[in-house]
mmCIF file of C-alpha atoms and ligand atoms in Angstrom:
data_model
loop_
_atom_site.group_PDB
_atom_site.id
_atom_site.type_symbol
_atom_site.label_atom_id
_atom_site.label_comp_id
_atom_site.label_asym_id
_atom_site.label_seq_id
_atom_site.Cartn_x
_atom_site.Cartn_y
_atom_site.Cartn_z
ATOM 1 C CA MET A 1 125.037 57.277 132.839
ATOM 2 C CA PRO A 2 125.288 58.658 136.975
ATOM 3 C CA LYS A 3 124.742 56.398 139.305
ATOM 4 C CA ALA A 4 121.417 56.840 141.357
ATOM 5 C CA GLN A 5 121.750 58.837 144.764
ATOM 6 C CA GLU A 6 117.645 58.943 144.854
ATOM 7 C CA THR A 7 114.638 57.709 142.959
ATOM 8 C CA VAL A 8 115.048 59.591 139.842
ATOM 9 C CA LEU A 9 113.561 59.152 136.314
ATOM 10 C CA GLU A 10 115.887 59.422 133.473
ATOM 11 C CA ILE A 11 114.811 60.450 130.481
ATOM 12 C CA ASP A 12 117.542 59.486 127.152
ATOM 13 C CA LEU A 13 116.838 61.852 124.494
ATOM 14 C CA LYS A 14 119.206 60.154 121.920
ATOM 15 C CA ALA A 15 116.912 57.330 122.363
ATOM 16 C CA LEU A 16 113.674 59.357 121.558
ATOM 17 C CA LYS A 17 115.326 60.749 118.766
ATOM 18 C CA HIS A 18 116.047 57.024 117.419
ATOM 19 C CA ASN A 19 112.447 55.808 117.997
ATOM 20 C CA PHE A 20 111.019 58.963 116.011
ATOM 21 C CA GLU A 21 113.696 58.326 113.205
ATOM 22 C CA TYR A 22 112.428 54.719 113.255
ATOM 23 C CA LEU A 23 109.049 55.776 113.252
ATOM 24 C CA LYS A 24 109.149 58.431 110.324
ATOM 25 C CA SER A 25 111.233 55.269 108.323
ATOM 26 C CA LYS A 26 107.877 53.578 108.104
ATOM 27 C CA LEU A 27 105.862 56.799 106.338
ATOM 28 C CA GLN A 28 105.610 58.123 102.811
ATOM 29 C CA PRO A 29 108.156 61.093 103.261
ATOM 30 C CA SER A 30 104.999 63.315 102.769
ATOM 31 C CA THR A 31 103.531 61.856 105.419
ATOM 32 C CA LYS A 32 103.105 64.247 108.946
ATOM 33 C CA PHE A 33 103.856 63.642 112.059
ATOM 34 C CA LEU A 34 102.074 64.221 114.977
ATOM 35 C CA ALA A 35 103.682 63.843 118.437
ATOM 36 C CA VAL A 36 101.050 62.592 121.625
ATOM 37 C CA VAL A 37 102.616 63.896 124.343
ATOM 38 C CA LYS A 38 99.512 64.152 126.326
ATOM 39 C CA ALA A 39 99.852 62.613 130.151
ATOM 40 C CA PHE A 40 103.339 64.306 130.647
ATOM 41 C CA ALA A 41 104.613 63.054 127.627
ATOM 42 C CA TYR A 42 103.648 59.492 128.614
ATOM 43 C CA GLY A 43 105.014 60.259 132.271
ATOM 44 C CA SER A 44 108.215 61.483 131.037
ATOM 45 C CA ASP A 45 108.160 65.434 130.858
ATOM 46 C CA ALA A 46 106.174 66.862 128.055
ATOM 47 C CA ILE A 47 108.120 70.320 127.985
ATOM 48 C CA GLU A 48 111.532 68.647 127.405
ATOM 49 C CA ILE A 49 109.969 66.148 125.116
ATOM 50 C CA ALA A 50 107.878 68.582 122.884
ATOM 51 C CA SER A 51 110.830 71.113 122.840
ATOM 52 C CA TYR A 52 113.335 68.412 121.346
ATOM 53 C CA LEU A 53 110.564 67.198 119.245
ATOM 54 C CA GLN A 54 109.990 70.531 117.919
ATOM 55 C CA ASN A 55 113.330 70.900 116.529
ATOM 56 C CA LEU A 56 113.376 67.609 114.705
ATOM 57 C CA SER A 57 110.597 67.718 112.086
ATOM 58 C CA VAL A 58 107.891 67.103 114.012
ATOM 59 C CA ASP A 59 104.535 68.781 112.327
ATOM 60 C CA TYR A 60 101.963 68.450 115.325
ATOM 61 C CA PHE A 61 101.318 68.096 118.995
ATOM 62 C CA ALA A 62 98.584 66.357 120.911
ATOM 63 C CA VAL A 63 97.625 66.543 124.299
ATOM 64 C CA ALA A 64 94.196 64.964 126.160
ATOM 65 C CA TYR A 65 93.193 68.204 127.933
ATOM 66 C CA THR A 66 93.659 71.836 127.405
ATOM 67 C CA ASN A 67 95.474 72.500 130.510
ATOM 68 C CA GLU A 68 98.268 70.408 129.117
ATOM 69 C CA GLY A 69 98.171 71.990 125.852
ATOM 70 C CA ILE A 70 98.331 75.595 127.857
ATOM 71 C CA ALA A 71 101.676 74.206 129.867
ATOM 72 C CA LEU A 72 103.058 73.776 126.475
ATOM 73 C CA ARG A 73 102.265 77.334 125.207
ATOM 74 C CA GLU A 74 103.602 78.563 128.272
ATOM 75 C CA ALA A 75 106.723 76.948 127.725
ATOM 76 C CA GLY A 76 107.581 78.059 124.177
ATOM 77 C CA ILE A 77 106.174 75.375 122.253
ATOM 78 C CA THR A 78 104.803 77.008 119.113
ATOM 79 C CA LYS A 79 104.016 74.286 116.648
ATOM 80 C CA PRO A 80 100.443 73.665 116.284
ATOM 81 C CA ILE A 81 98.783 71.475 119.547
ATOM 82 C CA LEU A 82 95.809 69.385 118.897
ATOM 83 C CA VAL A 83 93.619 68.793 122.030
ATOM 84 C CA LEU A 84 92.271 65.395 121.790
ATOM 85 C CA HIS A 85 89.016 65.856 124.385
ATOM 86 C CA PRO A 86 88.540 69.124 125.786
ATOM 87 C CA GLN A 87 85.580 70.610 127.639
ATOM 88 C CA THR A 88 83.561 73.393 126.867
ATOM 89 C CA VAL A 89 84.572 75.040 130.277
ATOM 90 C CA ASN A 90 87.689 75.370 128.677
ATOM 91 C CA PHE A 91 86.826 76.725 125.439
ATOM 92 C CA LYS A 92 88.030 80.406 126.353
ATOM 93 C CA ALA A 93 91.215 79.410 127.593
ATOM 94 C CA LEU A 94 91.855 76.880 124.299
ATOM 95 C CA ILE A 95 91.365 79.674 122.169
ATOM 96 C CA ALA A 96 93.524 82.268 124.093
ATOM 97 C CA ASN A 97 96.517 79.418 123.873
ATOM 98 C CA CYS A 98 96.046 78.875 120.060
ATOM 99 C CA LEU A 99 94.924 75.386 120.946
ATOM 100 C CA GLU A 100 93.400 73.370 118.600
ATOM 101 C CA PRO A 101 89.966 71.425 119.858
ATOM 102 C CA SER A 102 89.116 68.114 118.663
ATOM 103 C CA ILE A 103 85.319 68.227 117.931
ATOM 104 C CA TYR A 104 83.546 64.749 118.644
ATOM 105 C CA ASN A 105 79.825 65.760 118.711
ATOM 106 C CA SER A 106 77.043 68.317 117.906
ATOM 107 C CA LYS A 107 76.859 69.646 121.675
ATOM 108 C CA ILE A 108 80.384 70.625 121.591
ATOM 109 C CA LEU A 109 80.640 71.849 118.355
ATOM 110 C CA ASN A 110 77.845 74.465 118.482
ATOM 111 C CA GLU A 111 79.474 75.481 122.131
ATOM 112 C CA PHE A 112 82.885 75.700 119.920
ATOM 113 C CA VAL A 113 81.063 77.376 117.036
ATOM 114 C CA THR A 114 79.472 80.190 119.723
ATOM 115 C CA ILE A 115 82.240 80.805 121.908
ATOM 116 C CA ALA A 116 84.559 81.221 118.670
ATOM 117 C CA SER A 117 81.899 83.666 117.238
ATOM 118 C CA ALA A 118 81.910 85.648 120.448
ATOM 119 C CA GLU A 119 85.559 85.959 120.614
ATOM 120 C CA LYS A 120 85.499 87.684 117.294
ATOM 121 C CA GLN A 121 87.735 84.339 115.504
ATOM 122 C CA SER A 122 87.280 83.387 111.821
ATOM 123 C CA ASP A 123 88.633 80.085 110.392
ATOM 124 C CA TYR A 124 89.500 79.129 113.714
ATOM 125 C CA PRO A 125 91.450 75.226 113.216
ATOM 126 C CA ILE A 126 89.151 72.408 114.460
ATOM 127 C CA HIS A 127 89.662 68.909 114.228
ATOM 128 C CA VAL A 128 86.367 66.940 113.385
ATOM 129 C CA LYS A 129 86.379 63.522 115.198
ATOM 130 C CA PHE A 130 84.394 60.505 113.646
ATOM 131 C CA ASN A 131 83.482 56.929 115.328
ATOM 132 C CA THR A 132 84.064 54.393 113.303
ATOM 133 C CA GLY A 133 84.385 51.414 115.620
ATOM 134 C CA LEU A 134 86.303 52.210 119.105
ATOM 135 C CA ASN A 135 83.102 53.793 120.244
ATOM 136 C CA ARG A 136 84.988 56.113 122.860
ATOM 137 C CA LEU A 137 84.281 59.512 121.068
ATOM 138 C CA GLY A 138 83.598 60.706 117.556
ATOM 139 C CA PHE A 139 80.682 61.908 115.170
ATOM 140 C CA SER A 140 79.001 58.982 113.467
ATOM 141 C CA GLU A 141 78.872 58.308 109.863
ATOM 142 C CA ASN A 142 75.336 59.258 109.602
ATOM 143 C CA GLU A 143 76.176 63.036 111.168
ATOM 144 C CA VAL A 144 78.091 64.639 108.332
ATOM 145 C CA ASP A 145 74.949 66.456 106.522
ATOM 146 C CA SER A 146 74.473 67.876 109.807
ATOM 147 C CA ILE A 147 77.936 69.081 110.413
ATOM 148 C CA ILE A 148 78.191 70.553 106.773
ATOM 149 C CA SER A 149 75.448 72.565 107.469
ATOM 150 C CA LYS A 150 76.277 73.832 110.844
ATOM 151 C CA LEU A 151 79.549 74.753 109.087
ATOM 152 C CA LYS A 152 78.091 76.695 106.211
ATOM 153 C CA VAL A 153 76.046 79.172 108.568
ATOM 154 C CA SER A 154 79.680 80.134 110.437
ATOM 155 C CA ASN A 155 82.601 81.504 109.560
ATOM 156 C CA ALA A 156 84.021 81.024 112.951
ATOM 157 C CA VAL A 157 85.780 77.847 112.422
ATOM 158 C CA LYS A 158 87.637 75.583 109.570
ATOM 159 C CA VAL A 159 88.050 71.972 109.374
ATOM 160 C CA LYS A 160 91.787 71.635 109.900
ATOM 161 C CA SER A 161 91.804 67.926 109.860
ATOM 162 C CA ILE A 162 89.122 64.713 109.772
ATOM 163 C CA PHE A 163 90.128 62.119 112.042
ATOM 164 C CA SER A 164 89.754 58.606 114.183
ATOM 165 C CA HIS A 165 91.169 56.005 116.285
ATOM 166 C CA LEU A 166 91.539 52.610 115.999
ATOM 167 C CA ALA A 167 90.238 50.247 118.351
ATOM 168 C CA ALA A 168 92.834 47.368 117.557
ATOM 169 C CA SER A 169 95.301 48.403 115.410
ATOM 170 C CA GLU A 170 97.892 46.386 117.454
ATOM 171 C CA ASP A 171 95.968 42.895 117.303
ATOM 172 C CA LEU A 172 96.282 41.060 113.663
ATOM 173 C CA ASP A 173 93.575 38.917 114.970
ATOM 174 C CA GLU A 174 91.334 42.015 114.538
ATOM 175 C CA LYS A 175 92.792 42.300 111.041
ATOM 176 C CA ALA A 176 89.218 42.684 109.494
ATOM 177 C CA PHE A 177 87.656 44.719 111.931
ATOM 178 C CA THR A 178 90.932 47.261 111.568
ATOM 179 C CA LEU A 179 90.155 47.348 107.791
ATOM 180 C CA ASN A 180 86.340 47.942 107.979
ATOM 181 C CA GLN A 181 87.362 50.894 110.405
ATOM 182 C CA ILE A 182 89.871 52.078 107.443
ATOM 183 C CA GLU A 183 87.000 51.843 105.040
ATOM 184 C CA THR A 184 84.577 53.458 107.104
ATOM 185 C CA PHE A 185 86.761 56.551 107.765
ATOM 186 C CA LYS A 186 87.423 56.440 103.880
ATOM 187 C CA ASN A 187 83.624 56.950 103.547
ATOM 188 C CA ILE A 188 83.580 59.501 105.454
ATOM 189 C CA THR A 189 86.080 61.824 104.532
ATOM 190 C CA GLU A 190 85.354 61.216 100.945
ATOM 191 C CA ASN A 191 81.432 62.381 101.713
ATOM 192 C CA PHE A 192 83.034 65.160 103.868
ATOM 193 C CA THR A 193 85.290 66.468 101.568
ATOM 194 C CA ARG A 194 83.297 66.551 98.943
ATOM 195 C CA GLN A 195 80.937 68.692 100.773
ATOM 196 C CA VAL A 196 82.937 71.084 102.856
ATOM 197 C CA GLY A 197 84.409 72.012 99.171
ATOM 198 C CA TYR A 198 88.348 71.817 100.355
ATOM 199 C CA LYS A 199 90.648 69.226 101.624
ATOM 200 C CA PRO A 200 91.334 68.702 105.700
ATOM 201 C CA ILE A 201 94.232 66.652 107.004
ATOM 202 C CA LEU A 202 93.153 63.434 107.144
ATOM 203 C CA HIS A 203 94.688 60.708 109.904
ATOM 204 C CA MET A 204 93.654 57.532 111.824
ATOM 205 C CA SER A 205 96.891 55.706 113.065
ATOM 206 C CA ASN A 206 98.543 55.305 116.451
ATOM 207 C CA THR A 207 101.678 54.066 117.087
ATOM 208 C CA SER A 208 100.595 50.174 116.426
ATOM 209 C CA SER A 209 98.765 51.107 112.913
ATOM 210 C CA VAL A 210 101.859 53.131 111.662
ATOM 211 C CA LEU A 211 103.619 49.650 112.131
ATOM 212 C CA ASN A 212 100.854 47.361 110.929
ATOM 213 C CA TYR A 213 98.821 49.298 108.525
ATOM 214 C CA PRO A 214 100.223 51.772 106.255
ATOM 215 C CA GLU A 215 97.168 51.466 104.271
ATOM 216 C CA ALA A 216 95.433 54.039 107.412
ATOM 217 C CA HIS A 217 98.622 56.708 107.171
ATOM 218 C CA PHE A 218 96.838 58.858 105.192
ATOM 219 C CA ASP A 219 97.877 62.649 105.543
ATOM 220 C CA MET A 220 99.303 62.178 109.220
ATOM 221 C CA VAL A 221 100.380 59.781 112.051
ATOM 222 C CA ARG A 222 99.685 60.448 115.440
ATOM 223 C CA CYS A 223 102.310 58.575 117.389
ATOM 224 C CA GLY A 224 102.801 58.519 121.192
ATOM 225 C CA ILE A 225 104.085 55.252 122.657
ATOM 226 C CA GLY A 226 106.779 54.418 120.339
ATOM 227 C CA LEU A 227 108.021 57.886 120.626
ATOM 228 C CA TYR A 228 108.683 56.404 124.198
ATOM 229 C CA GLY A 229 110.126 53.333 123.077
ATOM 230 C CA PHE A 230 107.032 50.211 123.029
ATOM 231 C CA GLY A 231 105.696 48.943 119.906
ATOM 232 C CA ASN A 232 103.186 46.735 121.517
ATOM 233 C CA SER A 233 104.751 43.482 120.365
ATOM 234 C CA ASP A 234 108.240 41.444 120.836
ATOM 235 C CA LYS A 235 109.209 42.222 117.207
ATOM 236 C CA GLU A 236 108.821 46.067 117.186
ATOM 237 C CA ASN A 237 110.000 46.275 121.022
ATOM 238 C CA LYS A 238 113.212 45.279 119.329
ATOM 239 C CA HIS A 239 113.438 48.052 117.121
ATOM 240 C CA LEU A 240 112.560 50.891 119.856
ATOM 241 C CA LYS A 241 114.086 52.174 122.474
ATOM 242 C CA PRO A 242 112.748 52.973 125.965
ATOM 243 C CA ILE A 243 113.503 56.242 126.621
ATOM 244 C CA ALA A 244 112.686 56.156 130.279
ATOM 245 C CA THR A 245 114.613 54.464 133.185
ATOM 246 C CA LEU A 246 113.189 54.288 136.672
ATOM 247 C CA LYS A 247 115.780 54.007 139.090
ATOM 248 C CA THR A 248 116.437 54.260 143.020
ATOM 249 C CA ILE A 249 119.080 52.851 145.805
ATOM 250 C CA ILE A 250 118.880 50.867 148.423
ATOM 251 C CA SER A 251 119.015 52.761 151.587
ATOM 252 C CA GLN A 252 118.811 49.457 154.398
ATOM 253 C CA ILE A 253 119.377 46.474 154.448
ATOM 254 C CA HIS A 254 118.031 43.715 156.706
ATOM 255 C CA THR A 255 118.618 40.072 157.770
ATOM 256 C CA ILE A 256 115.477 38.787 158.040
ATOM 257 C CA GLU A 257 115.146 34.992 160.495
ATOM 258 C CA GLN A 258 112.735 32.058 159.568
ATOM 259 C CA GLY A 259 109.600 33.168 161.204
ATOM 260 C CA ASP A 260 110.111 36.666 160.882
ATOM 261 C CA SER A 261 107.857 38.857 158.516
ATOM 262 C CA VAL A 262 108.316 41.935 155.952
ATOM 263 C CA GLY A 263 105.865 44.991 155.615
ATOM 264 C CA TYR A 264 102.435 46.042 156.436
ATOM 265 C CA ASN A 265 100.261 43.639 157.653
ATOM 266 C CA ARG A 266 103.000 40.794 158.025
ATOM 267 C CA ALA A 267 102.035 40.023 154.312
ATOM 268 C CA PHE A 268 105.296 38.120 153.990
ATOM 269 C CA LYS A 269 106.752 35.638 156.593
ATOM 270 C CA SER A 270 109.727 34.255 155.982
ATOM 271 C CA ASP A 271 109.928 30.671 156.228
ATOM 272 C CA ALA A 272 114.354 31.076 155.397
ATOM 273 C CA LEU A 273 117.007 32.966 156.675
ATOM 274 C CA LEU A 274 116.639 36.091 154.115
ATOM 275 C CA ARG A 275 118.093 39.272 152.966
ATOM 276 C CA THR A 276 116.278 42.154 152.192
ATOM 277 C CA ALA A 277 116.829 45.467 150.597
ATOM 278 C CA THR A 278 114.314 48.687 151.311
ATOM 279 C CA LEU A 279 113.801 50.498 148.772
ATOM 280 C CA PRO A 280 112.737 54.371 148.535
ATOM 281 C CA VAL A 281 109.949 54.287 146.025
ATOM 282 C CA GLY A 282 106.399 52.987 146.581
ATOM 283 C CA HIS A 283 102.637 53.734 145.249
ATOM 284 C CA ALA A 284 102.550 57.487 145.916
ATOM 285 C CA ASP A 285 105.630 56.871 142.851
ATOM 286 C CA GLY A 286 103.659 54.974 140.905
ATOM 287 C CA ILE A 287 104.749 51.287 141.650
ATOM 288 C CA GLY A 288 101.055 50.337 142.876
ATOM 289 C CA ARG A 289 100.225 47.457 145.720
ATOM 290 C CA GLN A 290 99.418 45.069 142.416
ATOM 291 C CA TYR A 291 103.145 44.838 141.741
ATOM 292 C CA GLY A 292 103.792 43.466 145.950
ATOM 293 C CA ASN A 293 103.897 39.913 147.398
ATOM 294 C CA GLY A 294 106.230 38.491 144.761
ATOM 295 C CA LYS A 295 104.567 40.027 141.757
ATOM 296 C CA GLY A 296 106.831 42.873 140.531
ATOM 297 C CA PHE A 297 110.839 42.468 140.164
ATOM 298 C CA VAL A 298 113.741 45.269 140.251
ATOM 299 C CA THR A 299 117.326 44.538 139.249
ATOM 300 C CA ILE A 300 120.457 45.568 141.246
ATOM 301 C CA ASN A 301 123.731 44.702 139.763
ATOM 302 C CA GLY A 302 122.029 42.767 136.660
ATOM 303 C CA ALA A 303 120.419 40.186 139.246
ATOM 304 C CA LYS A 304 116.441 39.791 140.012
ATOM 305 C CA ALA A 305 115.069 40.642 143.132
ATOM 306 C CA GLN A 306 111.566 40.185 143.762
ATOM 307 C CA ILE A 307 109.243 42.550 145.747
ATOM 308 C CA ILE A 308 108.227 41.052 149.103
ATOM 309 C CA GLY A 309 105.055 42.026 151.197
ATOM 310 C CA ASN A 310 103.127 44.689 150.829
ATOM 311 C CA VAL A 311 104.178 47.896 148.204
ATOM 312 C CA CYS A 312 104.424 50.951 150.824
ATOM 313 C CA MET A 313 102.902 54.369 149.983
ATOM 314 C CA ASP A 314 107.022 55.581 150.257
ATOM 315 C CA MET A 315 109.145 51.894 150.070
ATOM 316 C CA ILE A 316 109.206 48.898 148.852
ATOM 317 C CA MET A 317 111.045 45.953 150.226
ATOM 318 C CA VAL A 318 113.019 43.298 147.595
ATOM 319 C CA ASP A 319 114.427 39.656 147.991
ATOM 320 C CA ILE A 320 118.479 40.155 147.547
ATOM 321 C CA THR A 321 119.488 37.251 149.473
ATOM 322 C CA ASN A 322 121.363 35.860 146.578
ATOM 323 C CA ILE A 323 122.820 39.100 145.405
ATOM 324 C CA ASP A 324 126.015 40.590 145.841
ATOM 325 C CA CYS A 325 124.944 44.154 146.930
ATOM 326 C CA LYS A 326 125.251 46.802 149.658
ATOM 327 C CA GLU A 327 123.325 50.000 150.942
ATOM 328 C CA GLY A 328 123.386 52.764 148.725
ATOM 329 C CA ASP A 329 123.663 50.659 145.504
ATOM 330 C CA GLU A 330 121.875 51.410 142.440
ATOM 331 C CA VAL A 331 118.433 49.570 141.645
ATOM 332 C CA ILE A 332 116.824 49.600 138.481
ATOM 333 C CA VAL A 333 113.012 49.609 138.523
ATOM 334 C CA PHE A 334 112.740 48.976 135.046
ATOM 335 C CA GLY A 335 114.114 50.729 131.768
ATOM 336 C CA LYS A 336 116.242 49.645 128.884
ATOM 337 C CA ASN A 337 116.837 45.656 129.920
ATOM 338 C CA HIS A 338 114.404 45.442 132.126
ATOM 339 C CA THR A 339 111.541 47.213 130.590
ATOM 340 C CA ALA A 340 108.387 48.813 131.722
ATOM 341 C CA ASN A 341 106.629 46.289 129.372
ATOM 342 C CA THR A 342 108.229 43.441 131.202
ATOM 343 C CA PHE A 343 107.663 45.035 134.907
ATOM 344 C CA SER A 344 104.164 45.933 133.549
ATOM 345 C CA ALA A 345 103.356 42.329 132.406
ATOM 346 C CA THR A 346 104.294 41.195 136.081
ATOM 347 C CA ALA A 347 101.466 42.707 137.112
ATOM 348 C CA ASN A 348 98.940 41.818 134.071
ATOM 349 C CA THR A 349 99.220 45.644 132.816
ATOM 350 C CA ILE A 350 100.745 47.470 129.923
ATOM 351 C CA SER A 351 103.480 49.946 129.541
ATOM 352 C CA TYR A 352 101.643 52.705 128.873
ATOM 353 C CA GLU A 353 99.907 52.395 132.433
ATOM 354 C CA ILE A 354 103.035 51.897 134.496
ATOM 355 C CA ILE A 355 105.145 54.505 132.502
ATOM 356 C CA THR A 356 102.127 57.107 132.463
ATOM 357 C CA ALA A 357 101.570 56.355 136.468
ATOM 358 C CA ILE A 358 105.382 57.826 137.443
ATOM 359 C CA SER A 359 104.285 60.459 140.143
ATOM 360 C CA GLN A 360 105.295 64.113 139.606
ATOM 361 C CA ARG A 361 106.720 63.498 143.086
ATOM 362 C CA VAL A 362 109.812 61.585 140.656
ATOM 363 C CA LYS A 363 112.149 63.900 139.944
ATOM 364 C CA ARG A 364 113.167 63.712 136.021
ATOM 365 C CA LEU A 365 116.740 63.758 134.950
ATOM 366 C CA ILE A 366 117.109 64.656 131.021
ATOM 367 C CA LEU A 367 119.965 62.754 129.670
ATOM 368 C CA ASN A 368 120.869 64.576 126.459
HETATM 369 C C1 PLP B 1 96.984 58.638 122.870
HETATM 370 C C2 PLP B 1 96.158 58.386 121.280
HETATM 371 C C3 PLP B 1 97.094 58.136 120.652
HETATM 372 C C4 PLP B 1 98.667 57.624 120.759
HETATM 373 O O1 PLP B 1 98.426 56.281 120.337
HETATM 374 P P1 PLP B 1 99.553 55.305 121.233
HETATM 375 O O2 PLP B 1 99.354 53.779 121.183
HETATM 376 O O3 PLP B 1 100.591 55.628 122.275
HETATM 377 O O4 PLP B 1 100.857 55.615 119.866
HETATM 378 C C5 PLP B 1 96.834 58.472 119.386
HETATM 379 N N1 PLP B 1 95.253 59.026 119.042
HETATM 380 C C6 PLP B 1 94.720 59.270 120.071
HETATM 381 C C7 PLP B 1 93.305 59.589 119.701
HETATM 382 C C8 PLP B 1 94.986 58.979 120.994
HETATM 383 O O5 PLP B 1 93.861 59.395 122.280
#
């Protein structure tokens, strides 16, 4: 592993492969695998990740928005791409790039059928999403008949899959609720399949459901966070490897006398003689102000260095009083040992938020 000379987000493709194989090992051999690569593949690099996974046996990709799918197509990704949350304004571009929309209400269904017909499409693949309890996106169970009637009057589209999303698959205290979602999904899909007369792919599992609910795997699973190394529990985190390591370096070291302050608003005032290190990473890079003032910490030569004072736009200052280090030394903000999970917990948030927050200003370095 090269020593960092500036702030860099290292992406370990071997770890990605390990996570993919671990998740696959939880599935029946016939279950398809959809890799969720929305939000720059959870803050890493969507093109690198999708290109790598395309060569493993991934069946499908998903992104949130149309422009994310277009970027993958332009980079040469040829596997099917599901757009989880498309907007009608992008439907023409979506079709032009062979992206496949999630259809979650009748307004979107009507508008997509109109545009697909105008574009002279037939059997264009769509994915019908049902709400089974998350109450975020999706048709309700009682809308099956009206969807089928709409589909029967046009051959512009064909239902490639029917899907839903679990609200609390990581929380075993909510098992009864989750089992009820699975049951509702079964009822919907039986009714839908019988009426439509062919068998779409069925899917409702995210990473935690892959790990916790084999009965919800159906024909395909949709994994995001697990690929990137987090399993939403200490037990599962042990089996997975974080793929991203945010590294930086020590730009400058200061000696802080008793009574001196550090940073904007003099938010930190020292009651002792200290040494601080200034690091070239700040809230514009994704380390939010909530990590400041003694909450978050980084590691330097294996030792813990607390962030002191306010997080600046381009810098943070950390306490290195008891750490043997010098200007130019490498700093780990989060990675394989001090993980994004433990780092994010210091500010009461979750791995998903910190890894997707690392801004595009931070250089990505791909390790193969
Ligand atoms: C983001 C997302 C996923 C992936 O969830 P993970 O918990 O990251 O595995 C799956 N399905 C939908 C609909 C999503 O929005």
